[in-house]
mmCIF file of C-alpha atoms in Angstrom:
data_model
loop_
_atom_site.group_PDB
_atom_site.id
_atom_site.type_symbol
_atom_site.label_atom_id
_atom_site.label_comp_id
_atom_site.label_asym_id
_atom_site.label_seq_id
_atom_site.Cartn_x
_atom_site.Cartn_y
_atom_site.Cartn_z
ATOM 1 C CA MET A 219 52.240 133.880 -143.063
ATOM 2 C CA ASP A 220 49.970 132.727 -140.619
ATOM 3 C CA GLN A 221 51.700 129.543 -139.209
ATOM 4 C CA ASN A 222 47.883 127.633 -138.989
ATOM 5 C CA LYS A 223 47.027 128.411 -142.965
ATOM 6 C CA ALA A 224 48.760 126.417 -145.632
ATOM 7 C CA LEU A 225 50.011 128.271 -148.458
ATOM 8 C CA ARG A 226 47.888 127.073 -151.278
ATOM 9 C CA PRO A 227 46.426 129.195 -154.448
ATOM 10 C CA GLU A 228 42.802 130.855 -154.142
ATOM 11 C CA TRP A 229 39.959 128.606 -155.705
ATOM 12 C CA LYS A 230 39.667 130.360 -158.554
ATOM 13 C CA LEU A 231 42.862 129.743 -159.803
ATOM 14 C CA CYS A 232 42.799 126.179 -158.574
ATOM 15 C CA LEU A 233 40.275 126.359 -162.098
ATOM 16 C CA ASP A 234 42.363 128.118 -164.120
ATOM 17 C CA MET A 235 45.392 125.688 -162.996
ATOM 18 C CA LEU A 236 43.287 123.052 -164.052
ATOM 19 C CA ASP A 237 41.635 124.547 -166.705
ATOM 20 C CA CYS A 238 45.551 124.820 -168.113
ATOM 21 C CA ALA A 239 46.147 121.185 -166.804
ATOM 22 C CA MET A 240 43.323 119.672 -169.641
ATOM 23 C CA LYS A 241 44.366 121.921 -172.339
ATOM 24 C CA ALA A 242 48.221 120.764 -172.088
ATOM 25 C CA ASP A 243 46.982 116.754 -170.582
ATOM 26 C CA ASN A 244 49.160 117.659 -167.840
ATOM 27 C CA SER A 245 48.150 114.857 -165.542
ATOM 28 C CA GLU A 246 49.594 115.751 -161.941
ATOM 29 C CA LEU A 247 49.512 119.990 -162.772
ATOM 30 C CA ALA A 248 45.558 118.443 -162.537
ATOM 31 C CA TYR A 249 45.621 116.511 -159.791
ATOM 32 C CA TYR A 250 47.442 118.864 -157.543
ATOM 33 C CA ALA A 251 45.086 121.396 -157.992
ATOM 34 C CA LEU A 252 42.507 118.571 -157.267
ATOM 35 C CA GLU A 253 43.730 118.641 -153.871
ATOM 36 C CA PHE A 254 44.776 122.109 -153.491
ATOM 37 C CA MET A 255 40.288 122.045 -154.220
ATOM 38 C CA ALA A 256 39.478 118.986 -151.696
ATOM 39 C CA LYS A 257 41.815 121.217 -149.242
ATOM 40 C CA TRP A 258 38.830 124.691 -149.304
ATOM 41 C CA MET A 259 36.251 122.039 -149.323
ATOM 42 C CA ILE A 260 37.398 120.385 -145.959
ATOM 43 C CA GLN A 261 38.681 124.271 -144.255
ATOM 44 C CA ASP A 262 35.106 125.923 -146.015
ATOM 45 C CA GLU A 263 32.398 123.356 -144.477
ATOM 46 C CA ASN A 264 34.524 123.275 -141.167
ATOM 47 C CA MET A 265 33.224 126.339 -140.191
ATOM 48 C CA ARG A 266 30.485 128.443 -138.046
ATOM 49 C CA PRO A 267 28.102 128.208 -140.439
ATOM 50 C CA PRO A 268 29.646 125.876 -142.365
ATOM 51 C CA ARG A 269 30.239 127.679 -146.171
ATOM 52 C CA TYR A 270 29.839 124.833 -149.275
ATOM 53 C CA LEU A 271 31.991 124.053 -152.538
ATOM 54 C CA SER A 272 31.579 122.225 -155.457
ATOM 55 C CA VAL A 273 32.501 120.834 -158.596
ATOM 56 C CA GLU A 274 30.634 121.045 -161.714
ATOM 57 C CA GLU A 275 30.447 117.795 -162.894
ATOM 58 C CA GLY A 276 31.000 118.658 -166.598
ATOM 59 C CA LEU A 277 34.321 119.539 -164.937
ATOM 60 C CA VAL A 278 34.874 116.318 -163.618
ATOM 61 C CA VAL A 279 33.550 114.675 -166.779
ATOM 62 C CA SER A 280 36.191 116.310 -168.254
ATOM 63 C CA LEU A 281 39.044 115.174 -166.153
ATOM 64 C CA LEU A 282 38.050 111.499 -166.440
ATOM 65 C CA ALA A 283 38.341 112.016 -170.198
ATOM 66 C CA THR A 284 42.474 114.132 -169.283
ATOM 67 C CA ALA A 285 42.951 110.674 -166.538
ATOM 68 C CA GLY A 286 41.920 108.374 -169.677
ATOM 69 C CA ARG A 287 43.834 110.284 -172.015
ATOM 70 C CA THR A 288 46.877 110.474 -169.901
ATOM 71 C CA TYR A 289 46.515 106.476 -168.404
ATOM 72 C CA SER A 290 46.349 108.466 -164.627
ATOM 73 C CA LYS A 291 44.950 105.881 -161.896
ATOM 74 C CA LYS A 292 45.562 108.951 -159.615
ATOM 75 C CA LEU A 293 43.297 111.218 -161.329
ATOM 76 C CA LEU A 294 41.303 109.427 -162.422
ATOM 77 C CA ASP A 295 40.669 107.897 -158.357
ATOM 78 C CA ALA A 296 40.930 112.158 -157.435
ATOM 79 C CA ALA A 297 38.098 113.191 -159.691
ATOM 80 C CA TRP A 298 36.178 110.675 -158.786
ATOM 81 C CA THR A 299 36.304 111.656 -154.798
ATOM 82 C CA ILE A 300 36.072 114.495 -155.612
ATOM 83 C CA LEU A 301 32.532 114.461 -157.314
ATOM 84 C CA LYS A 302 31.045 112.610 -154.284
ATOM 85 C CA ARG A 303 32.255 114.909 -152.001
ATOM 86 C CA SER A 304 30.313 117.492 -154.702
ATOM 87 C CA LEU A 305 27.299 115.494 -154.851
ATOM 88 C CA ARG A 306 27.134 114.856 -150.594
ATOM 89 C CA LYS A 307 25.129 112.207 -151.559
ATOM 90 C CA LYS A 308 22.092 114.562 -152.105
ATOM 91 C CA ARG A 309 21.742 112.828 -156.237
ATOM 92 C CA VAL A 310 24.258 110.718 -157.673
ATOM 93 C CA ALA A 311 26.124 111.347 -160.252
ATOM 94 C CA ASN A 312 25.367 111.574 -164.790
ATOM 95 C CA ALA A 313 25.096 109.054 -167.006
ATOM 96 C CA GLU A 314 27.871 110.505 -168.927
ATOM 97 C CA THR A 315 30.353 111.055 -165.638
ATOM 98 C CA TYR A 316 29.809 106.968 -165.508
ATOM 99 C CA LEU A 317 30.645 105.832 -168.486
ATOM 100 C CA ALA A 318 33.574 108.870 -168.632
ATOM 101 C CA ARG A 319 35.235 107.043 -165.542
ATOM 102 C CA ILE A 320 33.833 103.465 -167.376
ATOM 103 C CA HIS A 321 36.544 105.147 -170.359
ATOM 104 C CA ALA A 322 39.289 106.481 -167.972
ATOM 105 C CA HIS A 323 39.684 102.758 -165.833
ATOM 106 C CA ALA A 324 39.200 101.080 -169.664
ATOM 107 C CA SER A 325 41.791 102.589 -170.675
ATOM 108 C CA LEU A 326 44.347 101.681 -168.079
ATOM 109 C CA GLY A 327 45.192 98.349 -169.447
ATOM 110 C CA THR A 328 43.430 95.113 -168.489
ATOM 111 C CA ASP A 329 44.892 94.970 -165.332
ATOM 112 C CA HIS A 330 41.790 97.767 -164.370
ATOM 113 C CA LEU A 331 39.189 95.839 -165.661
ATOM 114 C CA LYS A 332 37.873 94.963 -162.988
ATOM 115 C CA LYS A 333 37.666 98.188 -161.154
ATOM 116 C CA ALA A 334 35.911 99.490 -164.938
ATOM 117 C CA PHE A 335 33.186 96.127 -164.396
ATOM 118 C CA GLY A 336 32.715 97.080 -160.501
ATOM 119 C CA ALA A 337 31.415 100.680 -162.479
ATOM 120 C CA LEU A 338 29.550 98.975 -164.795
ATOM 121 C CA HIS A 339 27.724 97.435 -161.600
ATOM 122 C CA GLU A 340 27.387 100.193 -159.736
ATOM 123 C CA PHE A 341 26.072 102.222 -163.635
ATOM 124 C CA GLU A 342 24.016 99.445 -164.146
ATOM 125 C CA SER A 343 22.383 99.912 -161.028
ATOM 126 C CA LEU A 344 21.123 103.419 -160.648
ATOM 127 C CA TYR A 345 20.719 103.219 -164.860
ATOM 128 C CA GLY A 346 19.443 100.197 -165.524
ATOM 129 C CA GLY A 347 15.745 101.249 -165.055
ATOM 130 C CA ALA A 348 15.713 103.670 -167.774
ATOM 131 C CA ASP A 349 13.321 103.033 -170.568
ATOM 132 C CA LYS A 350 13.634 100.431 -173.217
ATOM 133 C CA GLN A 351 15.351 102.752 -175.943
ATOM 134 C CA ALA A 352 17.367 104.783 -173.748
ATOM 135 C CA ALA A 353 18.982 101.811 -172.075
ATOM 136 C CA GLU A 354 19.954 99.785 -174.899
ATOM 137 C CA ASP A 355 21.809 103.530 -175.682
ATOM 138 C CA LEU A 356 23.687 103.012 -172.778
ATOM 139 C CA PHE A 357 24.265 99.826 -172.398
ATOM 140 C CA SER A 358 25.495 99.372 -176.133
ATOM 141 C CA PRO A 359 28.839 97.511 -176.665
ATOM 142 C CA PHE A 360 29.112 99.432 -179.605
ATOM 143 C CA THR A 361 28.942 103.307 -179.025
ATOM 144 C CA ALA A 362 28.709 104.053 -175.093
ATOM 145 C CA LEU A 363 31.109 100.923 -173.920
ATOM 146 C CA TYR A 364 33.357 100.816 -177.182
ATOM 147 C CA PRO A 365 36.035 101.683 -175.006
ATOM 148 C CA LEU A 366 35.227 98.640 -172.470
ATOM 149 C CA VAL A 367 34.826 96.190 -175.181
ATOM 150 C CA VAL A 368 38.572 96.911 -176.588
ATOM 151 C CA ALA A 369 39.823 96.416 -173.653
ATOM 152 C CA CYS A 370 38.504 93.242 -173.345
ATOM 153 C CA SER A 371 39.474 92.044 -176.171
ATOM 154 C CA HIS A 372 42.980 93.680 -176.250
ATOM 155 C CA ASN A 373 45.372 90.665 -175.186
ATOM 156 C CA GLY A 374 42.928 87.956 -177.547
ATOM 157 C CA PHE A 375 41.512 85.414 -175.908
ATOM 158 C CA ALA A 376 43.610 85.419 -173.072
ATOM 159 C CA THR A 377 41.746 88.358 -171.315
ATOM 160 C CA LEU A 378 38.345 87.625 -173.007
ATOM 161 C CA ASP A 379 37.933 84.060 -171.111
ATOM 162 C CA SER A 380 39.575 85.859 -168.031
ATOM 163 C CA VAL A 381 36.324 88.602 -168.022
ATOM 164 C CA TYR A 382 33.727 85.943 -168.710
ATOM 165 C CA PHE A 383 35.194 83.612 -165.884
ATOM 166 C CA GLN A 384 35.195 86.330 -163.605
ATOM 167 C CA LEU A 385 31.568 87.104 -164.238
ATOM 168 C CA GLU A 386 30.461 83.681 -164.398
ATOM 169 C CA ASN A 387 31.965 83.588 -160.489
ATOM 170 C CA LEU A 388 29.700 86.520 -159.912
ATOM 171 C CA SER A 389 26.846 85.497 -161.289
ATOM 172 C CA LYS A 390 26.950 82.867 -158.153
ATOM 173 C CA ALA A 391 28.146 84.715 -156.071
ATOM 174 C CA ASN A 392 25.860 85.796 -152.805
ATOM 175 C CA PRO A 393 24.665 88.695 -153.170
ATOM 176 C CA PRO A 394 24.752 87.295 -157.247
ATOM 177 C CA TYR A 395 25.456 89.377 -160.373
ATOM 178 C CA LYS A 396 24.465 88.901 -163.334
ATOM 179 C CA SER A 397 25.338 92.090 -166.033
ATOM 180 C CA LEU A 398 23.615 91.848 -169.856
ATOM 181 C CA ALA A 399 25.766 94.546 -170.402
ATOM 182 C CA ALA A 400 29.248 92.823 -169.822
ATOM 183 C CA LEU A 401 27.956 89.675 -171.615
ATOM 184 C CA ASN A 402 27.399 92.181 -174.462
ATOM 185 C CA CYS A 403 31.153 93.415 -174.311
ATOM 186 C CA ILE A 404 32.749 90.032 -174.690
ATOM 187 C CA ILE A 405 30.038 89.076 -177.453
ATOM 188 C CA LEU A 406 31.875 91.860 -179.446
ATOM 189 C CA GLY A 407 35.235 91.701 -178.231
ATOM 190 C CA CYS A 408 34.937 88.135 -179.570
ATOM 191 C CA ALA A 409 33.331 89.704 -182.453
ATOM 192 C CA ASN A 410 36.521 92.378 -182.621
ATOM 193 C CA ILE A 411 39.394 89.000 -182.876
ATOM 194 C CA TRP A 412 37.658 87.226 -185.712
ATOM 195 C CA ASP A 413 36.718 84.207 -182.913
ATOM 196 C CA VAL A 414 33.076 83.196 -184.383
ATOM 197 C CA HIS A 415 32.929 80.154 -181.833
ATOM 198 C CA ARG A 416 33.467 81.824 -179.251
ATOM 199 C CA ALA A 417 31.582 84.541 -178.955
ATOM 200 C CA SER A 418 28.887 81.871 -180.008
ATOM 201 C CA GLU A 419 29.094 80.729 -176.778
ATOM 202 C CA THR A 420 28.991 83.506 -174.733
ATOM 203 C CA PHE A 421 26.081 84.346 -176.677
ATOM 204 C CA THR A 422 24.267 80.985 -175.682
ATOM 205 C CA ALA A 423 26.389 81.086 -172.346
ATOM 206 C CA ILE A 424 23.894 83.995 -171.478
ATOM 207 C CA SER A 425 20.737 82.276 -171.149
ATOM 208 C CA THR A 426 22.554 78.763 -170.175
ATOM 209 C CA THR A 427 23.977 79.981 -167.863
ATOM 210 C CA PHE A 428 23.506 82.691 -166.784
ATOM 211 C CA GLY A 429 19.537 82.765 -167.055
ATOM 212 C CA LEU A 430 19.058 85.978 -168.596
ATOM 213 C CA THR A 431 17.796 87.279 -172.474
ATOM 214 C CA PRO A 432 19.974 88.476 -175.082
ATOM 215 C CA ASP A 433 18.481 92.277 -175.888
ATOM 216 C CA VAL A 434 19.162 93.558 -179.251
ATOM 217 C CA ASN A 435 22.759 93.937 -178.496
ATOM 218 C CA SER A 436 23.268 90.612 -177.659
ATOM 219 C CA TYR A 437 22.220 90.209 -181.273
ATOM 220 C CA ASN A 438 24.120 92.648 -182.513
ATOM 221 C CA GLY A 439 27.115 91.190 -181.956
ATOM 222 C CA LEU A 440 26.373 88.062 -182.301
ATOM 223 C CA ILE A 441 25.639 89.319 -186.022
ATOM 224 C CA CYS A 442 29.140 90.884 -186.117
ATOM 225 C CA ALA A 443 31.120 87.865 -185.875
ATOM 226 C CA TYR A 444 28.855 86.328 -188.375
ATOM 227 C CA GLY A 445 29.147 88.731 -190.716
ATOM 228 C CA LYS A 446 33.262 89.742 -190.818
ATOM 229 C CA LEU A 447 33.743 85.649 -191.100
ATOM 230 C CA ASN A 448 31.610 86.154 -194.264
ATOM 231 C CA LYS A 449 28.664 83.844 -192.890
ATOM 232 C CA ARG A 450 25.893 84.917 -194.466
ATOM 233 C CA LYS A 451 23.546 82.998 -193.468
ATOM 234 C CA GLU A 452 24.049 82.948 -190.303
ATOM 235 C CA ALA A 453 23.612 86.448 -189.606
ATOM 236 C CA LEU A 454 20.527 85.939 -191.534
ATOM 237 C CA GLU A 455 19.019 83.537 -189.538
ATOM 238 C CA LEU A 456 19.390 85.091 -186.464
ATOM 239 C CA PHE A 457 18.155 88.433 -187.986
ATOM 240 C CA GLU A 458 14.586 86.474 -188.305
ATOM 241 C CA GLN A 459 15.303 84.530 -185.041
ATOM 242 C CA LEU A 460 16.183 88.153 -183.214
ATOM 243 C CA LYS A 461 12.179 89.285 -185.333
ATOM 244 C CA SER A 462 10.302 85.720 -184.185
ATOM 245 C CA LEU A 463 10.820 86.991 -180.223
ATOM 246 C CA GLY A 464 9.357 89.920 -181.112
ATOM 247 C CA ILE A 465 12.678 92.601 -180.625
ATOM 248 C CA LYS A 466 12.865 94.961 -183.156
ATOM 249 C CA PRO A 467 16.310 95.242 -184.817
ATOM 250 C CA ASN A 468 17.590 99.112 -183.928
ATOM 251 C CA ALA A 469 20.309 101.236 -186.872
ATOM 252 C CA MET A 470 22.924 98.979 -185.823
ATOM 253 C CA THR A 471 21.679 95.697 -186.626
ATOM 254 C CA TYR A 472 20.568 96.993 -190.277
ATOM 255 C CA ALA A 473 23.727 98.943 -190.763
ATOM 256 C CA LEU A 474 25.215 95.004 -189.646
ATOM 257 C CA LEU A 475 23.691 92.796 -191.892
ATOM 258 C CA VAL A 476 24.180 95.420 -194.793
ATOM 259 C CA ASP A 477 28.228 94.578 -194.952
ATOM 260 C CA ALA A 478 27.581 91.525 -194.231
ATOM 261 C CA HIS A 479 25.963 91.485 -197.978
ATOM 262 C CA LEU A 480 28.832 93.721 -198.421
ATOM 263 C CA VAL A 481 31.594 90.908 -197.330
ATOM 264 C CA ALA A 482 29.535 87.894 -199.515
ATOM 265 C CA LYS A 483 30.659 90.957 -202.722
ATOM 266 C CA ASP A 484 26.441 91.295 -203.237
ATOM 267 C CA PRO A 485 24.835 94.674 -203.324
ATOM 268 C CA LYS A 486 21.821 93.978 -204.185
ATOM 269 C CA SER A 487 21.119 92.434 -201.407
ATOM 270 C CA ALA A 488 22.490 95.070 -199.869
ATOM 271 C CA LEU A 489 20.060 97.538 -200.361
ATOM 272 C CA SER A 490 17.360 95.277 -200.096
ATOM 273 C CA ILE A 491 18.438 95.264 -196.530
ATOM 274 C CA ILE A 492 18.300 99.090 -197.030
ATOM 275 C CA ASP A 493 14.974 99.419 -198.398
ATOM 276 C CA GLU A 494 13.855 97.588 -195.116
ATOM 277 C CA MET A 495 15.959 99.783 -193.031
ATOM 278 C CA VAL A 496 13.390 102.604 -194.209
ATOM 279 C CA ILE A 497 10.634 100.732 -193.993
ATOM 280 C CA SER A 498 11.334 99.966 -190.015
ATOM 281 C CA GLY A 499 11.991 104.000 -189.699
ATOM 282 C CA TYR A 500 15.899 104.198 -189.606
ATOM 283 C CA THR A 501 17.400 106.131 -192.089
ATOM 284 C CA PRO A 502 20.915 105.156 -193.877
ATOM 285 C CA THR A 503 23.840 106.936 -193.203
ATOM 286 C CA LYS A 504 26.657 108.274 -195.018
ATOM 287 C CA ALA A 505 28.767 106.055 -193.994
ATOM 288 C CA ILE A 506 26.473 103.398 -195.180
ATOM 289 C CA LEU A 507 25.491 104.892 -198.070
ATOM 290 C CA LYS A 508 29.973 105.487 -199.437
ATOM 291 C CA LYS A 509 30.291 101.857 -198.618
ATOM 292 C CA VAL A 510 27.541 100.176 -201.122
ATOM 293 C CA ARG A 511 28.266 102.538 -203.769
ATOM 294 C CA ARG A 512 32.156 100.970 -203.296
ATOM 295 C CA ARG A 513 31.090 97.681 -203.874
ATOM 296 C CA CYS A 514 28.729 98.382 -206.089
ATOM 297 C CA ILE A 515 31.501 100.017 -208.322
ATOM 298 C CA ARG A 516 34.502 97.928 -207.250
ATOM 299 C CA GLU A 517 31.328 94.615 -209.200
ATOM 300 C CA MET A 518 31.095 97.206 -211.767
ATOM 301 C CA ASP A 519 27.268 97.393 -210.479
ATOM 302 C CA TYR A 520 26.186 100.159 -212.174
ATOM 303 C CA GLU A 521 22.576 99.821 -211.276
ATOM 304 C CA SER A 522 22.587 99.260 -208.160
ATOM 305 C CA ASN A 523 25.059 101.790 -208.044
ATOM 306 C CA ASP A 524 22.270 104.039 -208.960
ATOM 307 C CA GLN A 525 19.647 103.205 -206.799
ATOM 308 C CA VAL A 526 22.573 104.583 -203.784
ATOM 309 C CA GLU A 527 22.911 107.945 -205.070
ATOM 310 C CA ASP A 528 18.826 107.924 -205.567
ATOM 311 C CA LEU A 529 18.718 107.591 -201.627
ATOM 312 C CA ALA A 530 21.612 109.759 -201.170
ATOM 313 C CA LYS A 531 19.494 112.318 -202.981
ATOM 314 C CA LYS A 532 16.032 110.843 -200.932
ATOM 315 C CA PHE A 533 17.439 111.404 -197.549
ATOM 316 C CA GLY A 534 20.070 114.797 -198.785
ATOM 317 C CA ILE A 535 23.118 113.173 -198.378
ATOM 318 C CA ARG A 536 26.457 114.509 -199.937
ATOM 319 C CA MET A 537 28.082 111.604 -200.816
ATOM 320 C CA GLY A 538 31.237 113.548 -203.132
ATOM 321 C CA THR A 539 34.137 111.341 -204.777
ATOM 322 C CA GLU A 540 36.302 108.257 -204.079
ATOM 323 C CA THR A 541 38.930 110.514 -206.072
ATOM 324 C CA ARG A 542 41.489 109.839 -203.467
ATOM 325 C CA ARG A 543 40.112 105.993 -203.439
ATOM 326 C CA ASN A 544 40.258 105.141 -205.939
ATOM 327 C CA LEU A 545 43.574 107.207 -206.912
ATOM 328 C CA LEU A 546 45.362 104.855 -204.502
ATOM 329 C CA PHE A 547 44.032 101.943 -205.275
ATOM 330 C CA ASN A 548 44.819 102.708 -209.078
ATOM 331 C CA LEU A 549 48.433 102.832 -208.002
ATOM 332 C CA GLN A 550 48.334 99.502 -206.135
ATOM 333 C CA TYR A 551 46.587 98.304 -208.532
ATOM 334 C CA THR A 552 50.030 99.654 -210.992
ATOM 335 C CA ALA A 553 52.540 98.739 -208.852
ATOM 336 C CA ASP A 554 51.258 94.794 -208.555
ATOM 337 C CA TYR A 555 50.880 95.077 -211.909
ATOM 338 C CA VAL A 556 55.024 95.941 -212.051
ATOM 339 C CA GLN A 557 56.128 93.876 -209.702
ATOM 340 C CA GLU A 558 54.373 90.300 -211.779
ATOM 341 C CA ARG A 559 55.944 91.305 -215.151
#
């Protein structure tokens, strides 16, 4: 061997190692493959003339997902470092890559929440100026940022309060950091632990403490909290307030109002919300219609059930049957009856 060269696999073999490691969720093997690739990149950049090797961004997204599944901080940091070296400051990472990084940090537990919110801050600084609809989707706590919501509510109100006070302190720092997306995650986290009081206080603090304006995701988080605790009246009042301020409800808003009516065992009102949803240009999903149908059957509201079937036919949704669910329900009912007897 040439003593001046370290023994390491060729570049293509490193890619094969990464592929095998990700399929097997082997974070150690993936880390070693990245380490070999980093050495190749450094060596080739020091050549004359230099040669620049790069790792595809899609591969880094898969590596970040593997780091999240295997709870590997080492692989997460290595994947992000090699991505930055591949981009060479000529362009920024895609939004999907930042979301994968945030998800990976969130999966590592409450100890990594600070880094997750740090990644969110970087993400907001790059993509926060996107058009309104794109921003709603990118920073939605119900979809794109939901892993961060789960991490915030993992230990109940203790973690939620800790994150909130950190955000409050950062808003008073120099320069201040105020994140509406982070506050929306806290509101939905409060809804997940059925704490409508904390959700309402956080919603109010958006404007009073942080000086920000609530968006549709903020309203959706509080509507979710009200709906879970059967506070349908408050949820509807918030919905009317949202519309009076000129904020356009999105599909999630209508879905949450449908849930609020179903919790109150009122399928007729749920169907009226779906009608309003259709008028606004949104299509009800199969999941929404199936939830309404189940409530119609339990309340023996066959007229509303026929309306659900008509909606399914109108939008070409195949509803299927509830045979397995009904069988389990009947078995449980029979068991309870026998136990009472």
